[in-house]
Tab-separated table of C-alpha atoms and ligand atoms in Angstrom:
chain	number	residue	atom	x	y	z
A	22	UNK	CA	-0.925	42.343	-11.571
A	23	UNK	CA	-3.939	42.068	-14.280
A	24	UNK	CA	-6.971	44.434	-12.918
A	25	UNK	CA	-8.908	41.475	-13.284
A	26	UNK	CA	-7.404	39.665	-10.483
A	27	UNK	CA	-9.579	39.973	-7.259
A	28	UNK	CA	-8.416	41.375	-3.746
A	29	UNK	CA	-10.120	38.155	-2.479
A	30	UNK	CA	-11.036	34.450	-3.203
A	31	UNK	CA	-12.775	31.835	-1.769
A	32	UNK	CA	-10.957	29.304	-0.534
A	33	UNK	CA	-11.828	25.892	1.937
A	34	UNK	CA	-9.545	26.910	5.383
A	35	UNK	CA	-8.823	24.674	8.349
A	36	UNK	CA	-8.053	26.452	11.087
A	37	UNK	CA	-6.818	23.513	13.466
A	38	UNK	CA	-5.767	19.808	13.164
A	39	UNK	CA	-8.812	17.597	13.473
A	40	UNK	CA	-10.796	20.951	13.141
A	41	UNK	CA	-13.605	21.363	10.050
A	42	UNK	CA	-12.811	23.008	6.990
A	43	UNK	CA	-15.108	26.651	6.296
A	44	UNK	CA	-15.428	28.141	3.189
A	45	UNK	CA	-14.279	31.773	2.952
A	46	UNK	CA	-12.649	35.278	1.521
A	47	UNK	CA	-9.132	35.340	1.849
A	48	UNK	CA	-6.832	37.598	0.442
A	49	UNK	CA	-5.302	37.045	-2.959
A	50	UNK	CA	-1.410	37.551	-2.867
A	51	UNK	CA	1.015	38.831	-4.795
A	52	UNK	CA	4.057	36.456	-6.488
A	53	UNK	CA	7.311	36.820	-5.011
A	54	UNK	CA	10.774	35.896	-6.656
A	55	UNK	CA	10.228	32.548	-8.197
A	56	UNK	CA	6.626	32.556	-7.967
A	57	UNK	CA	3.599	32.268	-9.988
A	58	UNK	CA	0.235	33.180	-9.194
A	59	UNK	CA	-2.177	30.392	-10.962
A	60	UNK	CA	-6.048	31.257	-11.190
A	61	UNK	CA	-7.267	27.814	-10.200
A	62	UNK	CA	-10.584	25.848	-11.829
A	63	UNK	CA	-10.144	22.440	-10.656
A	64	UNK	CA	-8.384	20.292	-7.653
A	65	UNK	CA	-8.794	17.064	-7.310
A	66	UNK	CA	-9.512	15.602	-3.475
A	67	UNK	CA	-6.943	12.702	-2.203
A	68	UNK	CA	-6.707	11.007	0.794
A	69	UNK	CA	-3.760	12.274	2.195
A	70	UNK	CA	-5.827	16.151	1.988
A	71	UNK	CA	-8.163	14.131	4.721
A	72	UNK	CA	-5.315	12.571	6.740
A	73	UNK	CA	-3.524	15.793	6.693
A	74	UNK	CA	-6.808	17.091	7.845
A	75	UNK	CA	-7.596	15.284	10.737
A	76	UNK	CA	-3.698	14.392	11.586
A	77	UNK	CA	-4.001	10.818	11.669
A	78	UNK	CA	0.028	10.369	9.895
A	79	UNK	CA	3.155	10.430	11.740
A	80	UNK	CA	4.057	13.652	9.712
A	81	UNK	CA	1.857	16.543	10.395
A	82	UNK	CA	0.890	19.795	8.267
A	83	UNK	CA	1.281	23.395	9.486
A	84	UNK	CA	-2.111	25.085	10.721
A	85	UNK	CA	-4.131	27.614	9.750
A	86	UNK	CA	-4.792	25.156	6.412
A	87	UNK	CA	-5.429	25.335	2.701
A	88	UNK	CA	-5.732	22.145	1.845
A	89	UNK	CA	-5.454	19.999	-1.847
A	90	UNK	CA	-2.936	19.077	-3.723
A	91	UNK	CA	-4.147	18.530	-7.221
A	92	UNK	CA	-4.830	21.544	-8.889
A	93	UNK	CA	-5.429	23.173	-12.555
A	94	UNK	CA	-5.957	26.409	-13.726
A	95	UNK	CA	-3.918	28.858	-15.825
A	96	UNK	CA	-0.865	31.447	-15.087
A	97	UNK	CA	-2.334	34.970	-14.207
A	98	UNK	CA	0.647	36.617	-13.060
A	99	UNK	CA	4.232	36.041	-12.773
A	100	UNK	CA	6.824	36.783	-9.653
A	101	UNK	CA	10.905	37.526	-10.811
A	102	UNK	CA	12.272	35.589	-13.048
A	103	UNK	CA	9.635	33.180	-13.267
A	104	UNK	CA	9.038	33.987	-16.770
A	105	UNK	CA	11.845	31.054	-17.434
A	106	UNK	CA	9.352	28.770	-16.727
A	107	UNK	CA	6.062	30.037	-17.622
A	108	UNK	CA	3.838	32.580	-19.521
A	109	UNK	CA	0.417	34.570	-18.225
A	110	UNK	CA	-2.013	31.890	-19.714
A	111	UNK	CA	-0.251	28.675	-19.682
A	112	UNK	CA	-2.148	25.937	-18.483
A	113	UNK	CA	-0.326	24.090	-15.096
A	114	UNK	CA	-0.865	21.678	-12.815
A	115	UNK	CA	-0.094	22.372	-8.617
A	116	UNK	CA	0.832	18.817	-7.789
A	117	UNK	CA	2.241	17.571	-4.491
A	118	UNK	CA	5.393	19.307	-4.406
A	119	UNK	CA	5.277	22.950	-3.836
A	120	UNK	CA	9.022	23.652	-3.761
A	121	UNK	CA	12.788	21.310	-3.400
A	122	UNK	CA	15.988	23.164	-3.437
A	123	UNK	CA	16.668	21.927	-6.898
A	124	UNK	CA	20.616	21.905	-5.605
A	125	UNK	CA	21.083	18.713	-3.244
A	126	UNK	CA	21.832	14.993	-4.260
A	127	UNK	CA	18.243	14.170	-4.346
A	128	UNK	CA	17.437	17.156	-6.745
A	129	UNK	CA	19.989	16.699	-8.932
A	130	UNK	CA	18.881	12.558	-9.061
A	131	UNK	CA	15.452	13.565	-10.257
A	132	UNK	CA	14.567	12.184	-6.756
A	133	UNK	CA	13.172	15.960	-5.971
A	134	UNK	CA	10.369	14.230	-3.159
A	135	UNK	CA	12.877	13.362	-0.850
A	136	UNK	CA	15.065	16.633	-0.767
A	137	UNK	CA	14.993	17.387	3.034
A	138	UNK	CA	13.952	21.258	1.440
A	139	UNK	CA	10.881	20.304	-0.009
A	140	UNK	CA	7.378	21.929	0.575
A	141	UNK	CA	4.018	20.098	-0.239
A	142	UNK	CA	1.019	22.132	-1.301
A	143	UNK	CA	-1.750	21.306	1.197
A	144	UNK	CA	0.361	20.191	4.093
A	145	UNK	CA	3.592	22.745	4.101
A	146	UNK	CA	1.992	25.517	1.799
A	147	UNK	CA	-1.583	26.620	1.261
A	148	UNK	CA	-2.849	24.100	-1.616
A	149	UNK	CA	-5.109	23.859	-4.341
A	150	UNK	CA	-8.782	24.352	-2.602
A	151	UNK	CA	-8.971	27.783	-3.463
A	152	UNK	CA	-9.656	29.874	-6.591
A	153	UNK	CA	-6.039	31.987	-6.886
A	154	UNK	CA	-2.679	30.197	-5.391
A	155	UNK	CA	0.519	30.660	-5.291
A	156	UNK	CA	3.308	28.404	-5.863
A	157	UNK	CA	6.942	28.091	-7.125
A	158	UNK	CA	7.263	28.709	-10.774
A	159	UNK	CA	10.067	25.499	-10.986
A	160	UNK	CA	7.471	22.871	-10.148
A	161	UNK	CA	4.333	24.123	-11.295
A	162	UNK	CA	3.620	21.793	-14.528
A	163	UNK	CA	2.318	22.509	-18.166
A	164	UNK	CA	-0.353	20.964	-19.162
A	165	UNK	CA	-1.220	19.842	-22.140
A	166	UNK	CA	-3.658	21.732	-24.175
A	167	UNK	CA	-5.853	19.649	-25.338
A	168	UNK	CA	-6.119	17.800	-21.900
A	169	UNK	CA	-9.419	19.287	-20.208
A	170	UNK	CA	-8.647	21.097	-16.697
A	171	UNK	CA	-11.311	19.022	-15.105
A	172	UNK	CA	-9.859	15.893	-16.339
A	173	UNK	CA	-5.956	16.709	-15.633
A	174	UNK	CA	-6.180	17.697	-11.763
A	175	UNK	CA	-6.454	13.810	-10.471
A	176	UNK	CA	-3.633	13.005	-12.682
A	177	UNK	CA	-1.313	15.809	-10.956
A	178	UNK	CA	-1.537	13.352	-8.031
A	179	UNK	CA	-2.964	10.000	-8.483
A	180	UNK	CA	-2.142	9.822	-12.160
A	181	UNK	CA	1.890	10.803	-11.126
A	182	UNK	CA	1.694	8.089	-8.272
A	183	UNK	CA	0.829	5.610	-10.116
A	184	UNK	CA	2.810	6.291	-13.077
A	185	UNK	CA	5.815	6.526	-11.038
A	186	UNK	CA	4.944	3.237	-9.440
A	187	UNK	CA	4.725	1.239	-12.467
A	188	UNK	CA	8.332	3.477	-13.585
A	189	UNK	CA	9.930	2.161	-10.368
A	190	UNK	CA	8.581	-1.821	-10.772
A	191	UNK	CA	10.816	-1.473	-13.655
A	192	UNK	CA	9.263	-3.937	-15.878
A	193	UNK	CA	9.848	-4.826	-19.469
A	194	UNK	CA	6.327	-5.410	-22.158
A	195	UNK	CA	4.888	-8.370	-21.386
A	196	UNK	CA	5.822	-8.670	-18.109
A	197	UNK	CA	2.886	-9.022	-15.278
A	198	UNK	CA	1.533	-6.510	-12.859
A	199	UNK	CA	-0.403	-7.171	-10.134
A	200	UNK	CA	-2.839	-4.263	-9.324
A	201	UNK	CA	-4.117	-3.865	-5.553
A	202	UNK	CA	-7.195	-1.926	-5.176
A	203	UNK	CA	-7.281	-1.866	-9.120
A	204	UNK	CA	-11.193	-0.448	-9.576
A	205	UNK	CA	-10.012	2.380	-6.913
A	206	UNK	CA	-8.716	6.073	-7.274
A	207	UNK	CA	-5.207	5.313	-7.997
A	208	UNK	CA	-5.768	1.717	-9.168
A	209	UNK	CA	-7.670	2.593	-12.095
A	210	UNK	CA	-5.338	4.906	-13.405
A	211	UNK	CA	-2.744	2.141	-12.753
A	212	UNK	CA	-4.282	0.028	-14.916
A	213	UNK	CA	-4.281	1.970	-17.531
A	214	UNK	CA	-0.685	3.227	-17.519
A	215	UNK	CA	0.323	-0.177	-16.796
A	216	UNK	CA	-1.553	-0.804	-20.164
A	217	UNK	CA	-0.394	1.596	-22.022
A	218	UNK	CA	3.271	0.605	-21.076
A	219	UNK	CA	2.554	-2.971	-22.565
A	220	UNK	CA	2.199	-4.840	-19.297
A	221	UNK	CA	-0.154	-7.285	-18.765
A	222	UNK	CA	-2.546	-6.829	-15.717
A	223	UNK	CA	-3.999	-9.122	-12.905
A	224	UNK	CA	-6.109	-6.309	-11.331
A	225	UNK	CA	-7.307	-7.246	-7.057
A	226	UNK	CA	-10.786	-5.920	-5.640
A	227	UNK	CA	-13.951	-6.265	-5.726
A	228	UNK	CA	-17.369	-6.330	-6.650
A	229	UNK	CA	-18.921	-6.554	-10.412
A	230	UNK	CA	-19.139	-2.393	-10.879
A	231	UNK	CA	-15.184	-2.453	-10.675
A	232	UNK	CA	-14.490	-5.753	-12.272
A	233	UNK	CA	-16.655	-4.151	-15.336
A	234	UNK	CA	-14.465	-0.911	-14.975
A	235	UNK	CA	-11.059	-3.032	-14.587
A	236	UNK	CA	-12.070	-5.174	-17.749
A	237	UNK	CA	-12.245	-2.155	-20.140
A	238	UNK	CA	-8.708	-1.881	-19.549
A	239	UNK	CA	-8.163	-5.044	-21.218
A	240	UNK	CA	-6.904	-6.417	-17.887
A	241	UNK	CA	-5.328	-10.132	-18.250
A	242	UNK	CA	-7.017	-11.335	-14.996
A	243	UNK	CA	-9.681	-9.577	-12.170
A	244	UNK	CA	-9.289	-11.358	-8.769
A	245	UNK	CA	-12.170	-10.985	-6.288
A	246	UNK	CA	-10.245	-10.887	-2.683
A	247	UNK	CA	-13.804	-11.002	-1.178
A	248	UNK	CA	-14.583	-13.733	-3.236
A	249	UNK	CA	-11.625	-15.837	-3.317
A	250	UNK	CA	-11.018	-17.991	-0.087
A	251	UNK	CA	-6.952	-18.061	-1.024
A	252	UNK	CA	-6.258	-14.554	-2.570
A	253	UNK	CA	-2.927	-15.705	-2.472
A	254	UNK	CA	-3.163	-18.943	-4.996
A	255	UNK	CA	-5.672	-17.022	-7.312
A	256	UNK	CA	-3.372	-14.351	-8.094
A	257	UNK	CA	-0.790	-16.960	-8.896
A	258	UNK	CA	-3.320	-18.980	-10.746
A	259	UNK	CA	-3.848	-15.994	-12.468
A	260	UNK	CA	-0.452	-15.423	-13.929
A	261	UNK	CA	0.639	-17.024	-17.279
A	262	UNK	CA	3.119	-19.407	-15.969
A	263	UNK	CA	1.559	-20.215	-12.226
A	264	UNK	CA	4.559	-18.384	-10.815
A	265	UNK	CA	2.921	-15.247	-9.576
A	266	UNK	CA	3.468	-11.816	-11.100
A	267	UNK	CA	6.449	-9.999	-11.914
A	268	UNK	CA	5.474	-6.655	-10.085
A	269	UNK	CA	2.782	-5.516	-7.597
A	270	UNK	CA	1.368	-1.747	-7.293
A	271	UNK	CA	0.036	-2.027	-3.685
A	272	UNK	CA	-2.429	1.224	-2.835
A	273	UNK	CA	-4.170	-0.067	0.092
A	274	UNK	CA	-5.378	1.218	3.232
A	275	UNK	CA	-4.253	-2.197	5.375
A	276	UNK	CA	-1.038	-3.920	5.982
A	277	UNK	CA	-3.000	-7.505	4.556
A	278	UNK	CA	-2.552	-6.462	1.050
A	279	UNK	CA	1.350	-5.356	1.329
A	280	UNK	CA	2.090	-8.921	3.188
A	281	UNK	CA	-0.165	-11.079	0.623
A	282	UNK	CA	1.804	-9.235	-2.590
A	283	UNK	CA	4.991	-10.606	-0.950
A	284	UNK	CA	3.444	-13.928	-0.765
A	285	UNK	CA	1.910	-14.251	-4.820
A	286	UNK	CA	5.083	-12.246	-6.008
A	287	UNK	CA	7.291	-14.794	-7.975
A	288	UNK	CA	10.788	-15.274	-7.364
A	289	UNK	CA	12.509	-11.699	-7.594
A	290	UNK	CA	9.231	-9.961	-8.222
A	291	UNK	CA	9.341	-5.957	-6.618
A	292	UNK	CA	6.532	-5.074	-4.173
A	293	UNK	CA	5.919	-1.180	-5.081
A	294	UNK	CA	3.853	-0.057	-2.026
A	295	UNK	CA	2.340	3.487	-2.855
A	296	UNK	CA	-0.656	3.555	-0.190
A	297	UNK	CA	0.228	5.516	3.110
A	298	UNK	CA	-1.952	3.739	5.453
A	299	UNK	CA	-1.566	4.975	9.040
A	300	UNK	CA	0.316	2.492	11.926
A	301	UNK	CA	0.873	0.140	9.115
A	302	UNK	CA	3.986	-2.170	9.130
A	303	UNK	CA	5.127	-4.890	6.494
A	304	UNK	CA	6.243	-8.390	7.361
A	305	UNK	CA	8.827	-9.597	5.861
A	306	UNK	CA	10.106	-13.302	6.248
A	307	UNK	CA	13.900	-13.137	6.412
A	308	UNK	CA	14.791	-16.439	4.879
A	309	UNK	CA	11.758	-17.114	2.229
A	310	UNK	CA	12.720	-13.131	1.003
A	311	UNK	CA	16.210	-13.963	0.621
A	312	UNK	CA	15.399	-17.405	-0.812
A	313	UNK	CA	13.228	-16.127	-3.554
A	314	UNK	CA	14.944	-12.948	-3.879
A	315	UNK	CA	11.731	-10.419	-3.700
A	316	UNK	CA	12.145	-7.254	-2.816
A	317	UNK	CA	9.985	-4.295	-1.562
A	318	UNK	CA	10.887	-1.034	-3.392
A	319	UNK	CA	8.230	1.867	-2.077
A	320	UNK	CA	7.981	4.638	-4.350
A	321	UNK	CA	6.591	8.477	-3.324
A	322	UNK	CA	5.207	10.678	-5.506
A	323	UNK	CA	6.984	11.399	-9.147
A	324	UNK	CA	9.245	14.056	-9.880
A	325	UNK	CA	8.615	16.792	-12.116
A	326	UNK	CA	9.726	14.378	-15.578
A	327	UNK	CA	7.480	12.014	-14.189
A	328	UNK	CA	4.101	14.722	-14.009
A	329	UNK	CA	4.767	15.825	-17.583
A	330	UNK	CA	4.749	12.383	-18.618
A	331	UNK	CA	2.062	11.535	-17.182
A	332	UNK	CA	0.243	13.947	-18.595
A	333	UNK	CA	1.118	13.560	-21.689
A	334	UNK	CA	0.245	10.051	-22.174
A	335	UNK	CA	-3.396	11.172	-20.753
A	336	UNK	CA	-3.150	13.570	-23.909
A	337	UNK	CA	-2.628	11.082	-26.177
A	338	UNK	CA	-5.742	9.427	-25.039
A	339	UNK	CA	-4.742	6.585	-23.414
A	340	UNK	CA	-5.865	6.892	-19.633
A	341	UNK	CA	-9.051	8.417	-18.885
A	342	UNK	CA	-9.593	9.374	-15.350
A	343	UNK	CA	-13.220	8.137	-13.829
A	344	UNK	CA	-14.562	11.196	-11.655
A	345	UNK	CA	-17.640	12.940	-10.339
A	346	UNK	CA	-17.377	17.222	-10.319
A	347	UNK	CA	-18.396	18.737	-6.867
A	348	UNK	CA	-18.571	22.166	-5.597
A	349	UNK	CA	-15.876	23.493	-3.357
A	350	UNK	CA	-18.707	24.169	-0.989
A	351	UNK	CA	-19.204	20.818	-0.711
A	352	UNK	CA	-15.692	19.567	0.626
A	353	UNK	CA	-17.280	19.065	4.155
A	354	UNK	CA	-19.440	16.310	2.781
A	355	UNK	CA	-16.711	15.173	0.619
A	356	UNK	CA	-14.291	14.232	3.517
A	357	UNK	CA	-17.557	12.727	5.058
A	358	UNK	CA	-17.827	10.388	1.797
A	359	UNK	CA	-14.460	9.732	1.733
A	360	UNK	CA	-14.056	8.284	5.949
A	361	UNK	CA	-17.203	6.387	5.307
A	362	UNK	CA	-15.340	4.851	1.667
A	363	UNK	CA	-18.572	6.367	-0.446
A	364	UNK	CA	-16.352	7.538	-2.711
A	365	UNK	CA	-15.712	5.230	-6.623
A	366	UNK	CA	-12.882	7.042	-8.708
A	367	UNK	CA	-12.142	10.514	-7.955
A	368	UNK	CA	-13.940	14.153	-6.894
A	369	UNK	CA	-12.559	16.782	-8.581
A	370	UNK	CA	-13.742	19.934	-6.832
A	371	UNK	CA	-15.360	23.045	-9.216
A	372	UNK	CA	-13.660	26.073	-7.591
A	373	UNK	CA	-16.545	28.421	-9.130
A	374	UNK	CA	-18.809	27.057	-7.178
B	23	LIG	ZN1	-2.434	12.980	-3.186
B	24	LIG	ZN1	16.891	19.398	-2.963
């Protein structure tokens, strides 16, 4: 390893589920086979860091705890043979996935979340809230260089998310998307890959601060739910034909917004639930679902295709992410923000400071 790499970092550890997170010097490791060792600048803070946190999910994450999952920073060293993947100095992205065996069904599908192998940074492996991590060379991804660090770490999670979402409504241009939470963390970004892949939107939520935001995406339609007394008719209303949209990205924390999607859907329209909300369970009516033929297609976090194209699309200028830099000293008060829902767009964490 480079002299310049330090015997210690700082890095945010939790100690225990439903513990606090404390900022301190732990050691920096070497790469093993496979490996990379990636000198982080940014991460990004998501929900599921918090949920992981205080173990609210029926999955839980191994203890002691570095959390995040959205992180970007450059190569500084490289373990065995991961110089097939990577060079010292390439920019990359620690998303979600850590780790999948890249040899079962589910690998070889591109469907590399749901390999029963996989590790997640900042649940199964020490994440992204630290200044030096490691993390397997295979899904560690470029980033483009002309995409700003600071700006590419949301997009390594809630950029991918949503992208992959709109990827598994499988719509063609010109068809409608209904956006749930549009003026939110992932929603925003949704709207703008849902632009930039020619849909038209009808973006759900409220207030005039995210209707503005929402509108410079050259959204078709911006439905208040607080507002409207039938959310249900309005989005319909708000469709071209009356019918209802064609597709609906649903990232909300409640079970209200997955069961009213199946109700504004139009005949055969895909419900593409992306939120993980805790305890929550979907309705659906057996004989109106078969009538109208809707379906509810849930889609987890994109593969490694998916993160490169993701980013690359942010490259090209055509989704800007909306977030407010913090320093990783100030995580505590982050997670405090985020329970209380003080939190517009995205934090992306300074790991300097
Ligand atoms: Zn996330
Ligand atoms: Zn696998």
């Amino acid at each position: 390893m480079s002299s310049q790499i330090p015997q210690n970092h700082k890095a945010a550890v939790a100690e225990k589920e439903g513990g606090s997170v404390n900022i301190v010097d732990v050691p920096t490791a070497k790469p093993g086979k496979g490996e990379i060792l990636v000198q982080l600048k940014y991460s990004g803070v998501c929900h599921t860091d918090s949920h992981a946190l205080i173990g609210d999910w029926p999955a839980h994450a191994s203890f002691p705890l570095i959390g995040g999952h959205e992180g970007a920073g450059t190569v500084v060293a490289l373990g065995e043979g991961a110089d097939k993947y990577h060079q010292i100095g390439d920019p990359v992205g620690l998303k979600w996935l850590y780790s999948s065996c890249l040899n079962c069904d589910f690998c070889a599908a591109g469907t590399e979340p749901n390999c029963q192998k996989a590790e997640c940074h900042g649940f199964t492996k020490n994440g992204t809230f630290q200044q030096y991590a490691i993390t397997d060379a295979s899904h560690a991804t470029p980033i483009p260089k002309g995409l700003p660090l600071d700006a590419a770490a949301p997009l390594l999670c809630a950029g991918v998310t949503v992208y992959k979402a709109i990827k598994v409504a499988n719509l063609k241009p010109g068809q409608t998307l209904a956006i749930s939470g549009a003026g939110g963390g992932l929603g925003h970004l949704a709207c703008q890959y849902a632009r930039a892949a020619g849909l038209k939107v009808i973006a759900i939520d409220t207030g005039d601060e995210k209707k503005k935001l929402c509108d410079s995406y050259g959204v078709s339609a911006f439905v208040d739910f607080a507002a409207e007394k039938d959310l249900v008719a309005a989005v319909k209303a708000a469709s071209e034909d009356g019918l209802g949209p064609h597709a609906a990205v649903v990232a909300a924390s409640g079970a209200k917004a997955y069961e009213q999607a199946l109700e504004y859907l139009r005949p055969t329209g895909v419900l593409v639930p992306v939120g993980l909300p805790p305890n929550a369970t979907i309705k659906m009516d057996v004989f109106w679902s078969v009538f109208y033929s809707k379906q509810v297609r849930p889609s987890y976090v994109g593969n490694r295709e998916d993160a490169k194209e993701c980013l690359q699309i942010a490259d090209e200028g055509k989704v800007k992410v909306q977030y407010k830099v913090k320093g990783l000293s100030e995580l505590p008060q982050v997670y405090d923000d985020m329970h209380h829902g003080r939190i517009a767009g995205r934090i992306v964490l300074d790991l300097a400071r």
